[in-house]
């Protein structure tokens, strides 16, 4: 918990590179923490390490962190104007979930 708070503090003072290091240490202690994994991806984006963020989100999807990571990945791909790849990610979400339409609509309305 202390590492997460420290990482959050680094993020709040615009030091995402340091936050990544701390968050990764915390994730080693709690590898199933999806919120923490999401924070790492967001920190990569804030550092403008977009390729690393994409790779991180894709790896997180393979390890089972599906809904939030898929939406974060789709959001990033859309912002980077990788529309075809974004569409593919969203179609995978639609194919894998029984009733995702409402979730997807709510998510993209919030963006």
PDB file of C-alpha atoms in Angstrom:
ATOM      1  CA  UNK A   1       0.000   0.000   0.000  1.00  0.00           C
ATOM      2  CA  UNK A   2       2.829   2.419   0.798  1.00  0.00           C
ATOM      3  CA  UNK A   3       4.310   1.914  -2.667  1.00  0.00           C
ATOM      4  CA  UNK A   4       0.971   2.703  -4.296  1.00  0.00           C
ATOM      5  CA  UNK A   5       0.636   5.896  -2.275  1.00  0.00           C
ATOM      6  CA  UNK A   6       4.182   6.881  -3.183  1.00  0.00           C
ATOM      7  CA  UNK A   7       3.468   6.213  -6.854  1.00  0.00           C
ATOM      8  CA  UNK A   8       0.293   8.277  -6.643  1.00  0.00           C
ATOM      9  CA  UNK A   9       2.291  11.093  -5.047  1.00  0.00           C
ATOM     10  CA  UNK A  10       4.802  10.983  -7.912  1.00  0.00           C
ATOM     11  CA  UNK A  11       1.948  11.122 -10.402  1.00  0.00           C
ATOM     12  CA  UNK A  12       0.427  14.125  -8.638  1.00  0.00           C
ATOM     13  CA  UNK A  13       3.690  16.072  -8.934  1.00  0.00           C
ATOM     14  CA  UNK A  14       4.073  15.122 -12.605  1.00  0.00           C
ATOM     15  CA  UNK A  15       6.846  12.551 -12.112  1.00  0.00           C
ATOM     16  CA  UNK A  16       5.340   9.563 -13.951  1.00  0.00           C
ATOM     17  CA  UNK A  17       8.701   7.905 -14.675  1.00  0.00           C
ATOM     18  CA  UNK A  18       9.382   7.603 -10.956  1.00  0.00           C
ATOM     19  CA  UNK A  19       5.802   6.495 -10.383  1.00  0.00           C
ATOM     20  CA  UNK A  20       6.274   3.649 -12.879  1.00  0.00           C
ATOM     21  CA  UNK A  21       9.256   2.307 -10.926  1.00  0.00           C
ATOM     22  CA  UNK A  22       7.353   2.403  -7.646  1.00  0.00           C
ATOM     23  CA  UNK A  23       4.163   0.944  -9.139  1.00  0.00           C
ATOM     24  CA  UNK A  24       6.139  -1.913 -10.708  1.00  0.00           C
ATOM     25  CA  UNK A  25       7.658  -2.711  -7.317  1.00  0.00           C
ATOM     26  CA  UNK A  26       4.169  -2.769  -5.804  1.00  0.00           C
ATOM     27  CA  UNK A  27       2.868  -4.943  -8.649  1.00  0.00           C
ATOM     28  CA  UNK A  28       5.576  -7.534  -7.954  1.00  0.00           C
ATOM     29  CA  UNK A  29       4.183  -7.797  -4.429  1.00  0.00           C
ATOM     30  CA  UNK A  30       0.589  -8.032  -5.647  1.00  0.00           C
ATOM     31  CA  UNK A  31       0.632  -9.263  -9.263  1.00  0.00           C
ATOM     32  CA  UNK A  32      -3.158  -9.619  -9.518  1.00  0.00           C
ATOM     33  CA  UNK A  33      -3.899  -5.963  -8.707  1.00  0.00           C
ATOM     34  CA  UNK A  34      -5.720  -4.711 -11.805  1.00  0.00           C
ATOM     35  CA  UNK A  35      -5.994  -1.135 -10.544  1.00  0.00           C
ATOM     36  CA  UNK A  36      -2.253  -0.990 -10.067  1.00  0.00           C
ATOM     37  CA  UNK A  37      -1.637  -2.419 -13.528  1.00  0.00           C
ATOM     38  CA  UNK A  38      -3.930   0.254 -14.957  1.00  0.00           C
ATOM     39  CA  UNK A  39      -1.959   2.963 -13.124  1.00  0.00           C
ATOM     40  CA  UNK A  40       1.261   1.718 -14.736  1.00  0.00           C
ATOM     41  CA  UNK A  41      -0.279   1.940 -18.187  1.00  0.00           C
ATOM     42  CA  UNK A  42      -1.547   5.446 -17.502  1.00  0.00           C
ATOM     43  CA  UNK A  43       1.885   6.505 -16.256  1.00  0.00           C
ATOM     44  CA  UNK A  44       3.454   5.267 -19.502  1.00  0.00           C
ATOM     45  CA  UNK A  45       0.952   7.388 -21.419  1.00  0.00           C
ATOM     46  CA  UNK A  46       1.730  10.413 -19.276  1.00  0.00           C
ATOM     47  CA  UNK A  47       5.450   9.920 -20.045  1.00  0.00           C
ATOM     48  CA  UNK A  48       4.534   9.848 -23.750  1.00  0.00           C
ATOM     49  CA  UNK A  49       5.856   6.285 -23.944  1.00  0.00           C
ATOM     50  CA  UNK A  50       2.939   5.332 -26.151  1.00  0.00           C
ATOM     51  CA  UNK A  51       4.505   2.214 -27.636  1.00  0.00           C
ATOM     52  CA  UNK A  52       5.381   0.959 -24.153  1.00  0.00           C
ATOM     53  CA  UNK A  53       1.844   1.716 -23.002  1.00  0.00           C
ATOM     54  CA  UNK A  54       0.352  -0.189 -25.943  1.00  0.00           C
ATOM     55  CA  UNK A  55       2.665  -3.141 -25.319  1.00  0.00           C
ATOM     56  CA  UNK A  56       1.877  -3.040 -21.607  1.00  0.00           C
ATOM     57  CA  UNK A  57      -1.888  -2.999 -22.168  1.00  0.00           C
ATOM     58  CA  UNK A  58      -1.624  -5.835 -24.705  1.00  0.00           C
ATOM     59  CA  UNK A  59       0.458  -7.927 -22.292  1.00  0.00           C
ATOM     60  CA  UNK A  60      -2.030  -7.208 -19.508  1.00  0.00           C
ATOM     61  CA  UNK A  61      -4.847  -8.434 -21.748  1.00  0.00           C
ATOM     62  CA  UNK A  62      -3.017 -11.705 -22.316  1.00  0.00           C
ATOM     63  CA  UNK A  63      -2.574 -12.190 -18.576  1.00  0.00           C
ATOM     64  CA  UNK A  64      -6.293 -11.910 -17.940  1.00  0.00           C
ATOM     65  CA  UNK A  65      -6.816  -8.245 -17.082  1.00  0.00           C
ATOM     66  CA  UNK A  66      -9.485  -7.788 -19.675  1.00  0.00           C
ATOM     67  CA  UNK A  67     -12.238  -5.153 -19.367  1.00  0.00           C
ATOM     68  CA  UNK A  68     -10.449  -2.061 -18.103  1.00  0.00           C
ATOM     69  CA  UNK A  69      -7.211  -2.750 -19.940  1.00  0.00           C
ATOM     70  CA  UNK A  70      -9.051  -3.359 -23.186  1.00  0.00           C
ATOM     71  CA  UNK A  71     -10.844  -0.024 -22.849  1.00  0.00           C
ATOM     72  CA  UNK A  72      -7.630   1.813 -21.934  1.00  0.00           C
ATOM     73  CA  UNK A  73      -5.906   0.266 -24.945  1.00  0.00           C
ATOM     74  CA  UNK A  74      -8.776   1.206 -27.250  1.00  0.00           C
ATOM     75  CA  UNK A  75      -8.797   4.757 -25.887  1.00  0.00           C
ATOM     76  CA  UNK A  76      -5.046   5.147 -26.458  1.00  0.00           C
ATOM     77  CA  UNK A  77      -5.203   3.688 -29.959  1.00  0.00           C
ATOM     78  CA  UNK A  78      -8.045   6.061 -30.801  1.00  0.00           C
ATOM     79  CA  UNK A  79      -6.119   9.067 -29.476  1.00  0.00           C
ATOM     80  CA  UNK A  80      -3.081   8.037 -31.527  1.00  0.00           C
ATOM     81  CA  UNK A  81      -5.349   7.705 -34.582  1.00  0.00           C
ATOM     82  CA  UNK A  82      -4.722   3.967 -34.953  1.00  0.00           C
ATOM     83  CA  UNK A  83      -8.362   3.550 -35.856  1.00  0.00           C
ATOM     84  CA  UNK A  84      -8.196   0.092 -37.427  1.00  0.00           C
ATOM     85  CA  UNK A  85      -6.344  -1.343 -34.458  1.00  0.00           C
ATOM     86  CA  UNK A  86      -8.770   0.412 -32.100  1.00  0.00           C
ATOM     87  CA  UNK A  87     -11.708  -1.103 -33.951  1.00  0.00           C
ATOM     88  CA  UNK A  88     -10.139  -4.562 -33.708  1.00  0.00           C
ATOM     89  CA  UNK A  89      -9.706  -4.219 -29.941  1.00  0.00           C
ATOM     90  CA  UNK A  90     -13.303  -3.066 -29.514  1.00  0.00           C
ATOM     91  CA  UNK A  91     -14.633  -5.858 -31.730  1.00  0.00           C
ATOM     92  CA  UNK A  92     -12.756  -8.370 -29.578  1.00  0.00           C
ATOM     93  CA  UNK A  93     -14.500  -6.878 -26.547  1.00  0.00           C
ATOM     94  CA  UNK A  94     -17.865  -7.233 -28.232  1.00  0.00           C
ATOM     95  CA  UNK A  95     -17.130 -10.812 -29.249  1.00  0.00           C
ATOM     96  CA  UNK A  96     -15.891 -11.863 -25.812  1.00  0.00           C
ATOM     97  CA  UNK A  97     -18.567 -10.272 -23.632  1.00  0.00           C
ATOM     98  CA  UNK A  98     -22.201 -11.295 -23.528  1.00  0.00           C
ATOM     99  CA  UNK A  99     -23.633  -7.812 -23.010  1.00  0.00           C
ATOM    100  CA  UNK A 100     -20.859  -5.261 -23.551  1.00  0.00           C
ATOM    101  CA  UNK A 101     -22.780  -2.709 -25.589  1.00  0.00           C
ATOM    102  CA  UNK A 102     -23.963  -0.677 -22.631  1.00  0.00           C
ATOM    103  CA  UNK A 103     -20.524  -0.763 -21.037  1.00  0.00           C
ATOM    104  CA  UNK A 104     -18.811   0.349 -24.244  1.00  0.00           C
ATOM    105  CA  UNK A 105     -21.298   3.129 -24.876  1.00  0.00           C
ATOM    106  CA  UNK A 106     -20.985   4.400 -21.311  1.00  0.00           C
ATOM    107  CA  UNK A 107     -17.206   4.234 -21.493  1.00  0.00           C
ATOM    108  CA  UNK A 108     -16.897   6.204 -24.716  1.00  0.00           C
ATOM    109  CA  UNK A 109     -19.502   8.748 -23.629  1.00  0.00           C
ATOM    110  CA  UNK A 110     -17.319   9.358 -20.570  1.00  0.00           C
ATOM    111  CA  UNK A 111     -14.254   9.950 -22.756  1.00  0.00           C
TER     112      UNK A 111
END
